[in-house]
Each structure stands twice: as structure tokens, then as C-alpha cells.
């Protein structure tokens, strides 16, 4: 049994821009050719500019232009999508749906005034920080919560139907967002701290709050966030099962972190290996509808809001 995939996070946009790779076929985790091996494939492609600090907006413009050129070059097989209807239309046409996101608001200069320009580019989700503290909030590495500018950024982004992503955010920042949120709270690529206590993973309380807001947590396939050693599909199942036990069946998604991590679970090498993971989860005892929800429908419902 194979399932359509809607993955909340990858770092693939850096590769055409910085290394000149082609999206159709390459040696990374994600290529359009491999994506077509899935029975349907929607991918959130994140723009990560936090290393560039003050140059973030300029570098974002460069990376965005390069990725748009790749989409144009491969327009027969891939298309940028902004809405759930556009995603479904792309899949109906056997095309890959590319949804654009930002990881680290340095790409927008941490400036609420740049949100409109992000909307014009079709950005659908923004993570306020990476591992650095910035003008909006502290990170999972630094602590500290939202600043006044961070609160304004969250409010203005949600007014424009941009989802707020809390992966990489500090716990204090996470709770600050939950206190003011007017929409679903996301953690695009974060696992269960109850299974593996890593600073990038979600506590039970955090996950429950994500569920209460109508958001999703995307299961991250970076082995370092799944377990200490011998990370397998069984390890991935344990994180999913933990969230399921917290009542999260409608709020678990995929957030593979592909092309942004060094080591994946044994047996997972490229995006088309989601086929093997889905089959494993069914064999492990998860109902097919549960797997279908995790792989696609849960996040598609959020995008539709």
C-alpha cells in the first residue's frame, strides 16, 4: 500500500542556489524524478537564510529566483501551489506540488513589514528562528521568548494566512505564540521528546497545545532527533505512536528534514522511500486511514483553512 505524501519541511532549495544542482535528478535526498515515484507528492520547500543575518532578504531573493527557474524548467512535472485546492489539482495532474516556506525569519529581515512581499511570493509558513536568537525570539539553543516585534510578526503573518512554524523555537517562545495565536500552530519538523529527549523535540504539553490549535507536528527523519543509535523505521513508529497515544491522530504529519540532515533511519535514503515507510507502518499495525492522514490529509486540512 502506497500513500500520497505532503511533507512539511526540506532544505532542498539551498542546493540549486548554492551548488547548481538540477531538481529533475541529483544525488540528494529529493529530486523531482524520485518524487514522481510516490502516488502523489506535495513538498514544503523551505528557504533557510539564517546564516546570512543582515543579508538574509537579499540572499532570499537570489535563492527564490533560482528555485523559480527550476520550477519553470520542470513545469511539466512540478508546480508551485499556494492553496489546498491548487495542491490537489497538481496531484490530479500527476505533478509535484511545491509549497514555499521560510525557516528563520532572517529571510525577511525579521521585519513584519516584509510579510506582504512573502505573501506575493506564495510563502505559506514561516519559522521565526533557526538555532540563533534573533529580533523576533529566542531559539531552542538560547532560550528567551517572543519580543514585541516577534508578537507583531506573528499577528501580521496570521492575518495574511501564513502559518507559524515553531520548530527550532525556544519553549518560552512556543508558549508565547500559543498565548496569542489566532490560528493553527505548527512544528514542521519536530519529534516526541517523550520518546527521545532532544531540545528539538516536543514535550507532551507542547504537542497537546499544537493539537488544540488545530496544527500539526511533522515527524523529522533526522536520525539524531529520533534516537541515540540504531535508528530504524521502528524508531519512527515509536514517535508516531507516542503522539497517537496523546490523542494526536489528526495532528501528526511528515516533516522529513530531507537535504538538511546527514543521517536518516536505516532503509530511508531518498524521498521515494516514503513508500517503504508507509508499508512498514501498516505492517506494524497502524490502520491504513491513519497512515494516509499522517502522510497527507492532516496537513492538507490545515493548508485549506
mmCIF file of C-alpha atoms in Angstrom, residues 6 33 64 102 114 213 248 267:
data_model
loop_
_atom_site.group_PDB
_atom_site.id
_atom_site.type_symbol
_atom_site.label_atom_id
_atom_site.label_comp_id
_atom_site.label_asym_id
_atom_site.label_seq_id
_atom_site.Cartn_x
_atom_site.Cartn_y
_atom_site.Cartn_z
ATOM 1 C CA UNK A 6 2.631 16.019 1.962
ATOM 2 C CA UNK A 33 12.307 12.254 -10.660
ATOM 3 C CA UNK A 64 13.886 32.272 -4.683
ATOM 4 C CA UNK A 102 10.758 30.030 5.274
ATOM 5 C CA UNK A 114 8.114 42.337 4.723
ATOM 6 C CA UNK A 213 -4.854 24.999 17.960
ATOM 7 C CA UNK A 248 -2.952 13.341 18.043
ATOM 8 C CA UNK A 267 16.314 1.884 4.878
#
